[in-house]
Short mmCIF file of C-alpha atoms in Angstrom, two decimals:
data_model
loop_
_atom_site.label_atom_id
_atom_site.label_comp_id
_atom_site.label_asym_id
_atom_site.label_seq_id
_atom_site.Cartn_x
_atom_site.Cartn_y
_atom_site.Cartn_z
CA MET L 1 0.00 0.00 0.00
CA ARG L 2 1.36 3.42 -0.90
CA GLY L 3 1.43 6.25 1.57
CA LEU L 4 1.20 10.00 1.22
CA GLY L 5 4.96 10.37 0.84
CA ASP L 6 5.36 7.84 -1.96
CA PRO L 7 6.46 9.44 -5.23
CA VAL L 8 4.10 7.36 -7.38
CA GLY L 9 0.40 7.17 -6.66
CA ASP L 10 0.37 9.84 -3.96
CA PRO L 11 -3.36 10.53 -3.31
CA ALA L 12 -2.71 14.25 -2.85
CA ASP L 13 -0.89 14.41 -6.18
CA VAL L 14 -3.80 12.65 -7.86
CA LEU L 15 -6.19 15.28 -6.48
CA ARG L 16 -3.88 18.07 -7.65
CA GLY L 17 -4.22 16.84 -11.24
CA PRO L 18 -1.75 15.86 -13.96
CA SER L 19 0.24 19.11 -13.82
CA GLY L 20 0.38 19.09 -10.01
CA GLU L 21 -0.81 22.68 -9.83
CA GLY L 22 -4.19 22.12 -8.20
CA LYS L 23 -4.45 23.10 -4.55
CA LEU L 24 -5.92 21.04 -1.75
CA THR L 25 -6.34 23.96 0.62
CA GLY L 26 -9.80 24.70 -0.80
CA SER L 27 -10.94 21.14 -0.18
CA SER L 28 -11.57 21.88 3.48
CA GLY L 29 -14.13 24.56 2.59
CA ALA L 30 -16.98 22.05 2.43
CA PHE L 31 -16.21 20.86 5.96
CA LYS L 32 -16.11 24.41 7.29
CA ALA L 33 -19.42 25.22 5.58
CA ALA L 34 -21.04 22.06 6.98
CA LEU L 35 -19.89 22.95 10.48
CA LYS L 36 -21.29 26.48 10.19
CA ARG L 37 -24.58 25.15 8.78
CA GLY L 38 -24.82 22.69 11.67
CA VAL L 39 -24.41 25.48 14.20
CA ARG L 40 -27.09 27.61 12.47
CA ARG L 41 -29.50 24.66 12.54
CA ASN L 42 -28.65 23.80 16.15
CA TRP L 43 -27.26 20.38 15.25
CA TRP L 44 -24.21 20.95 17.45
CA ILE L 45 -22.47 23.51 19.61
CA ALA L 46 -20.98 26.70 18.15
CA ASP L 47 -17.40 25.88 19.12
CA GLN L 48 -17.44 22.50 17.35
CA VAL L 49 -13.92 21.56 16.28
CA SER L 50 -13.44 20.48 12.68
CA PRO L 51 -13.11 16.69 12.54
CA VAL L 52 -10.78 17.01 9.53
CA LEU L 53 -7.18 18.14 9.83
CA ALA L 54 -4.91 19.29 7.02
CA GLU L 55 -1.60 17.45 6.86
CA GLY L 56 1.51 19.02 5.45
CA PRO L 57 4.89 20.57 6.00
CA GLY L 58 3.42 23.84 7.23
CA PHE L 59 3.04 26.70 4.79
CA GLY L 60 2.50 25.76 1.16
CA LYS L 61 0.94 22.67 -0.33
CA VAL L 62 -1.31 20.54 1.81
CA ALA L 63 -0.13 16.93 1.67
CA GLY L 64 -3.56 15.55 2.49
CA TYR L 65 -6.23 15.35 5.15
CA ARG L 66 -6.93 13.07 8.06
CA ILE L 67 -9.90 12.59 10.33
CA ARG L 68 -9.31 13.15 14.02
CA THR L 69 -9.10 9.81 15.82
CA GLU L 70 -11.95 10.68 18.18
CA ALA L 71 -14.19 11.61 15.21
CA LEU L 72 -13.52 8.47 13.16
CA PRO L 73 -16.28 6.26 14.70
CA ALA L 74 -18.90 8.94 13.93
CA PHE L 75 -17.69 9.23 10.33
CA GLN L 76 -17.74 5.45 9.89
CA ALA L 77 -21.28 5.21 11.29
CA THR L 78 -22.45 8.04 9.02
CA VAL L 79 -20.96 6.42 5.91
CA THR L 80 -22.52 3.07 6.81
CA THR L 81 -25.93 4.67 7.41
CA HIS L 82 -25.70 6.55 4.11
CA GLN L 83 -24.71 3.40 2.21
CA GLN L 84 -27.56 1.40 3.73
CA GLY L 85 -30.03 4.14 2.82
CA GLU L 86 -28.66 4.33 -0.72
CA LEU L 87 -28.91 0.56 -1.17
CA ALA L 88 -32.49 0.51 0.14
CA SER L 89 -33.36 3.41 -2.15
CA GLN L 90 -31.97 1.57 -5.19
CA LYS L 91 -34.07 -1.48 -4.38
CA ASP L 92 -37.23 0.55 -3.79
CA ARG L 93 -36.76 2.57 -6.97
CA LEU L 94 -36.16 -0.55 -9.10
CA ALA L 95 -39.25 -2.19 -7.58
CA GLU L 96 -41.25 0.91 -8.58
CA ALA L 97 -39.89 0.80 -12.14
CA ILE L 98 -40.67 -2.91 -12.45
CA SER L 99 -44.19 -2.37 -11.13
CA THR L 100 -44.78 0.51 -13.54
CA GLU L 101 -43.23 -0.99 -16.66
CA GLY L 102 -43.82 -4.72 -16.14
CA GLY L 103 -42.31 -7.24 -18.54
CA GLU L 104 -39.10 -9.21 -18.20
CA TRP L 105 -36.14 -7.81 -16.30
CA ASP L 106 -32.47 -8.73 -16.36
CA ALA L 107 -29.34 -7.01 -15.03
CA GLN L 108 -28.86 -4.84 -18.12
CA ARG L 109 -32.42 -3.51 -18.08
CA SER L 110 -32.16 -2.90 -14.35
CA VAL L 111 -28.90 -0.95 -14.73
CA ALA L 112 -30.48 1.19 -17.46
CA ALA L 113 -33.64 1.85 -15.42
CA LEU L 114 -31.68 2.78 -12.30
CA HIS L 115 -29.35 5.00 -14.33
CA GLU L 116 -32.35 6.89 -15.73
CA ILE L 117 -33.48 7.77 -12.22
CA GLY L 118 -30.04 8.76 -10.97
CA HIS L 119 -28.55 5.60 -9.46
CA ALA L 120 -25.20 4.47 -10.88
CA VAL L 121 -24.98 0.71 -10.36
CA ASP L 122 -23.13 -2.06 -12.13
CA GLU L 123 -24.62 -5.36 -13.29
CA LYS L 124 -23.37 -7.20 -10.20
CA ARG L 125 -25.31 -4.82 -7.92
CA ALA L 126 -28.36 -4.99 -10.23
CA ARG L 127 -28.36 -8.81 -10.04
CA GLN L 128 -28.25 -8.61 -6.23
CA ILE L 129 -31.20 -6.23 -6.19
CA LEU L 130 -33.15 -8.56 -8.51
CA ARG L 131 -32.41 -11.52 -6.20
CA ASP L 132 -33.52 -9.44 -3.19
CA LEU L 133 -36.78 -8.60 -4.98
CA VAL L 134 -37.33 -12.33 -5.60
CA SER L 135 -36.81 -12.96 -1.87
CA ASP L 136 -39.35 -10.23 -1.11
CA GLY L 137 -41.90 -11.90 -3.41
CA ILE L 138 -41.97 -8.98 -5.85
CA LEU L 139 -40.27 -10.85 -8.71
CA GLN L 140 -40.10 -14.41 -9.91
CA ARG L 141 -37.42 -15.99 -12.05
CA VAL L 142 -38.55 -16.79 -15.60
CA ASP L 143 -36.43 -19.96 -15.87
CA THR L 144 -33.56 -21.55 -14.01
CA ASP L 145 -31.05 -21.23 -16.87
CA ARG L 146 -31.29 -17.45 -17.27
CA ALA L 147 -31.17 -14.58 -14.79
CA VAL L 148 -34.36 -13.06 -16.18
CA TYR L 149 -37.25 -12.08 -13.95
CA ARG L 150 -40.82 -10.79 -14.19
CA PRO L 151 -43.21 -9.35 -11.63
CA ALA L 152 -44.62 -12.11 -9.43
CA ASP L 153 -48.17 -11.01 -10.13
CA GLN L 154 -47.73 -11.56 -13.91
CA GLY L 155 -47.46 -15.34 -13.58
CA GLN L 156 -45.61 -17.55 -16.04
#
C-alpha cells in the first residue's frame, strides 16, 4: 500500500491533477461550511472543532487530510448509514420501475432503469437487487437457466 509520501500514486498528487498545480487547501471549505450550517441549525455547539485536519509541512501545499481519531467512529457510522439508505433506495426505486413498466427484467435492463433515475450501479449490484426482490416476493425468475425475472403477479 502506498502512503502520502510515496512518489508514485500519492493521493494528494492525484487530487492536484496531472500538472500538479491544483491546490488542496480549498478542499476543506466544504467541511467548514457544513460545520457552520450545523451550528445555524442547532445540530451541534458553536465551538465545534473540525473533525478534519490538514496534513503538510506547514506553509505551502497541503499533503492531504486526516480525520481526528476521536471523530472516526462517527464518520464510519455516518458512511454506513448513508450506504444502507442508498442501497435501500436503489431497491425501492427498481421495484417501482418494475411495477410501472412490467415485462421481463435482467441485469442490463435494471442498470439502465436505475441509471435513468439517478442511481449508478453495475450489473453485479443490479443482479443482487433482482435476487432481493425475488426474496421479497416482488419478482419471480422466468427460468432456471437465465437470470431473467418478471413481476410475481404476472405469472408464467
